[in-house]
Amino acid sequence: NVSIVDTTAPVIDGLQELVVTLGDNILYMDGVSATDNSGESIEVTVNKANVQSNVAGVYTITYSAVDSSGNSTSCERILKIEEPVKITEELILSMADAVIQKVTTADMSAWDKAKALWTWCHDNIAYSTSSGDRTSVWTGAYEGLHKQSGDCFAYYATYEVLLTRVGIPNMRVTRINGETNH
């Protein structure tokens, strides 16, 4: 009779830097999950005892997970709570220009620029269920470009600003019938 001993700790994913504006809800567990070689469902706990959610600053949060064999893992995540910023077109275009300069070149075709900008959005914006500020494309793009997280509106707004800035025509498509307003 062979007994297999599990000595592999769970792995916690989704712990990229979390940036919020003072006064916003902090969704500590949004996008965070754990996997384990056992295949069992693993619960993640968060220790946020040192966070003063009403004080701007940089905080370290600790996430932990334990599997049924007692193997445990702990990981840290940085939380930045920032003072509110006046979001302007000028600010967002400056942020967009930095991304454009980083991922595109003048000799790229429009298709290649669109793909490079889409890839940047895909690789750098963490999906969050937070609805954020949907009052304008500028506030949505701020979430994507600065906070690098957001819901589908933040993805849309960021990509729209980037495409428009490089001169690629684009349009917002909205579902008018159905269960959601995506």
Short mmCIF file of C-alpha atoms in Angstrom, two decimals:
data_model
loop_
_atom_site.label_atom_id
_atom_site.label_comp_id
_atom_site.label_asym_id
_atom_site.label_seq_id
_atom_site.Cartn_x
_atom_site.Cartn_y
_atom_site.Cartn_z
CA ASN A 1 0.00 0.00 0.00
CA VAL A 2 1.55 3.28 -1.15
CA SER A 3 0.83 6.49 0.65
CA ILE A 4 1.33 9.79 -1.18
CA VAL A 5 2.22 12.71 1.01
CA ASP A 6 1.25 16.18 -0.26
CA THR A 7 4.00 18.68 0.54
CA THR A 8 3.11 21.29 -2.08
CA ALA A 9 1.67 24.56 -0.81
CA PRO A 10 -1.23 26.29 -2.58
CA VAL A 11 -0.48 29.09 -5.05
CA ILE A 12 -2.21 32.47 -4.68
CA ASP A 13 -2.89 34.40 -7.90
CA GLY A 14 -4.16 37.90 -8.68
CA LEU A 15 -2.01 39.88 -6.27
CA GLN A 16 -0.82 42.68 -8.52
CA GLU A 17 -0.55 46.11 -6.94
CA LEU A 18 -3.94 47.47 -5.88
CA VAL A 19 -4.49 51.21 -6.39
CA VAL A 20 -7.61 52.94 -5.06
CA THR A 21 -8.71 56.49 -4.51
CA LEU A 22 -9.34 57.67 -0.97
CA GLY A 23 -13.02 57.11 -0.25
CA ASP A 24 -13.46 54.22 -2.72
CA ASN A 25 -14.42 50.75 -1.57
CA ILE A 26 -11.37 48.52 -1.34
CA LEU A 27 -12.13 45.18 -2.96
CA TYR A 28 -9.37 43.15 -1.30
CA MET A 29 -10.44 39.82 -2.80
CA ASP A 30 -11.42 40.97 -6.28
CA GLY A 31 -9.53 38.79 -8.77
CA VAL A 32 -7.68 36.87 -6.02
CA SER A 33 -7.79 33.06 -6.05
CA ALA A 34 -5.76 30.09 -4.95
CA THR A 35 -5.03 26.80 -6.66
CA ASP A 36 -3.57 23.64 -5.24
CA ASN A 37 -2.12 20.46 -6.71
CA SER A 38 -4.84 18.51 -4.89
CA GLY A 39 -7.53 20.11 -7.04
CA GLU A 40 -9.55 21.03 -3.97
CA SER A 41 -11.12 24.45 -3.51
CA ILE A 42 -8.77 26.60 -1.46
CA GLU A 43 -9.91 29.55 0.65
CA VAL A 44 -7.78 32.68 0.69
CA THR A 45 -7.75 34.88 3.77
CA VAL A 46 -6.53 38.45 3.91
CA ASN A 47 -4.87 40.30 6.78
CA LYS A 48 -5.54 43.99 6.32
CA ALA A 49 -5.14 44.97 9.96
CA ASN A 50 -2.52 47.65 9.22
CA VAL A 51 -4.64 49.40 6.55
CA GLN A 52 -6.10 52.76 7.49
CA SER A 53 -8.67 53.03 4.70
CA ASN A 54 -9.35 56.69 5.51
CA VAL A 55 -5.66 57.69 5.20
CA ALA A 56 -3.81 57.97 1.89
CA GLY A 57 -0.62 55.91 1.82
CA VAL A 58 1.08 52.69 0.81
CA TYR A 59 0.18 49.55 2.74
CA THR A 60 1.27 45.92 2.68
CA ILE A 61 -1.50 43.35 2.83
CA THR A 62 -0.87 39.65 3.53
CA TYR A 63 -2.87 36.88 1.87
CA SER A 64 -2.75 33.30 3.13
CA ALA A 65 -4.04 29.91 2.02
CA VAL A 66 -3.86 26.42 3.55
CA ASP A 67 -4.71 23.12 1.87
CA SER A 68 -6.22 20.06 3.59
CA SER A 69 -2.73 18.58 4.10
CA GLY A 70 -1.73 21.60 6.14
CA ASN A 71 0.56 23.11 3.49
CA SER A 72 0.36 26.86 3.71
CA THR A 73 1.46 29.85 1.71
CA SER A 74 1.48 33.57 2.39
CA CYS A 75 1.99 36.37 -0.12
CA GLU A 76 2.12 40.12 0.18
CA ARG A 77 0.37 42.69 -1.97
CA ILE A 78 0.89 46.44 -2.12
CA LEU A 79 -2.16 48.66 -1.64
CA LYS A 80 -1.88 52.30 -2.61
CA ILE A 81 -4.60 54.61 -1.35
CA GLU A 82 -4.29 57.87 -3.26
CA GLU A 83 -5.74 61.31 -2.79
CA PRO A 84 -8.42 62.10 -5.38
CA VAL A 85 -7.05 63.46 -8.65
CA LYS A 86 -8.77 65.91 -10.93
CA ILE A 87 -9.17 63.82 -14.06
CA THR A 88 -8.74 65.97 -17.15
CA GLU A 89 -8.42 65.25 -20.85
CA GLU A 90 -4.86 66.63 -20.71
CA LEU A 91 -3.89 64.22 -17.91
CA ILE A 92 -5.34 61.19 -19.67
CA LEU A 93 -3.78 62.07 -23.04
CA SER A 94 -0.40 62.41 -21.35
CA MET A 95 -0.81 58.95 -19.81
CA ALA A 96 -1.98 57.56 -23.15
CA ASP A 97 1.02 59.08 -24.93
CA ALA A 98 3.37 57.29 -22.51
CA VAL A 99 1.77 53.92 -23.35
CA ILE A 100 1.74 54.67 -27.08
CA GLN A 101 5.42 55.64 -27.02
CA LYS A 102 6.25 52.44 -25.16
CA VAL A 103 4.43 49.94 -27.41
CA THR A 104 4.24 51.45 -30.90
CA THR A 105 6.64 52.78 -33.51
CA ALA A 106 6.08 55.28 -36.33
CA ASP A 107 6.61 52.62 -39.01
CA MET A 108 3.86 50.30 -37.67
CA SER A 109 0.69 49.86 -39.70
CA ALA A 110 -2.62 50.91 -38.17
CA TRP A 111 -3.39 47.20 -37.66
CA ASP A 112 -0.09 46.61 -35.84
CA LYS A 113 -0.64 49.68 -33.65
CA ALA A 114 -4.19 48.55 -32.80
CA LYS A 115 -2.91 45.08 -31.90
CA ALA A 116 -0.02 46.46 -29.80
CA LEU A 117 -2.41 48.75 -27.89
CA TRP A 118 -4.94 45.94 -27.41
CA THR A 119 -2.15 43.72 -26.10
CA TRP A 120 -1.08 46.43 -23.65
CA CYS A 121 -4.66 46.72 -22.35
CA HIS A 122 -4.98 42.93 -22.10
CA ASP A 123 -1.66 42.47 -20.32
CA ASN A 124 -1.74 45.54 -18.04
CA ILE A 125 -5.34 46.07 -16.91
CA ALA A 126 -6.49 43.63 -14.25
CA TYR A 127 -10.20 42.89 -14.47
CA SER A 128 -12.14 44.14 -11.48
CA THR A 129 -15.84 43.88 -10.77
CA SER A 130 -15.74 47.43 -9.44
CA SER A 131 -17.99 49.58 -11.59
CA GLY A 132 -15.73 52.60 -11.16
CA ASP A 133 -16.61 56.04 -12.45
CA ARG A 134 -18.49 55.77 -15.75
CA THR A 135 -19.25 59.45 -16.17
CA SER A 136 -16.94 59.79 -19.17
CA VAL A 137 -14.38 58.04 -21.31
CA TRP A 138 -11.73 60.04 -19.42
CA THR A 139 -12.66 58.65 -16.00
CA GLY A 140 -12.81 55.12 -17.40
CA ALA A 141 -9.44 55.52 -19.11
CA TYR A 142 -7.96 56.82 -15.83
CA GLU A 143 -8.84 53.50 -14.22
CA GLY A 144 -7.16 51.57 -17.01
CA LEU A 145 -4.12 53.77 -17.52
CA HIS A 146 -3.34 54.72 -13.93
CA LYS A 147 -4.96 52.19 -11.64
CA GLN A 148 -4.44 49.46 -14.23
CA SER A 149 -7.62 47.77 -13.14
CA GLY A 150 -11.29 48.10 -13.87
CA ASP A 151 -14.35 46.53 -15.37
CA CYS A 152 -15.28 46.30 -19.04
CA PHE A 153 -15.98 50.05 -19.18
CA ALA A 154 -12.40 50.79 -18.10
CA TYR A 155 -11.08 48.44 -20.80
CA TYR A 156 -13.30 50.05 -23.43
CA ALA A 157 -12.46 53.63 -22.40
CA THR A 158 -8.72 52.98 -22.24
CA TYR A 159 -8.65 51.32 -25.64
CA GLU A 160 -10.82 54.04 -27.18
CA VAL A 161 -8.50 56.79 -25.93
CA LEU A 162 -5.41 54.92 -27.15
CA LEU A 163 -6.87 54.18 -30.60
CA THR A 164 -8.16 57.73 -31.05
CA ARG A 165 -4.83 59.17 -29.96
CA VAL A 166 -2.96 57.25 -32.70
CA GLY A 167 -5.59 58.24 -35.29
CA ILE A 168 -7.39 54.92 -35.63
CA PRO A 169 -11.15 55.39 -36.13
CA ASN A 170 -13.22 53.44 -33.62
CA MET A 171 -16.69 53.40 -32.14
CA ARG A 172 -18.42 52.23 -29.00
CA VAL A 173 -20.81 49.33 -29.53
CA THR A 174 -23.55 48.90 -26.96
CA ARG A 175 -26.09 46.09 -26.63
CA ILE A 176 -29.58 47.57 -26.55
CA ASN A 177 -31.52 44.35 -26.00
CA GLY A 178 -30.71 41.64 -23.55
CA GLU A 179 -30.05 41.06 -19.90
CA THR A 180 -27.07 43.39 -19.53
CA ASN A 181 -26.15 46.79 -20.87
CA HIS A 182 -22.74 45.72 -22.19
#
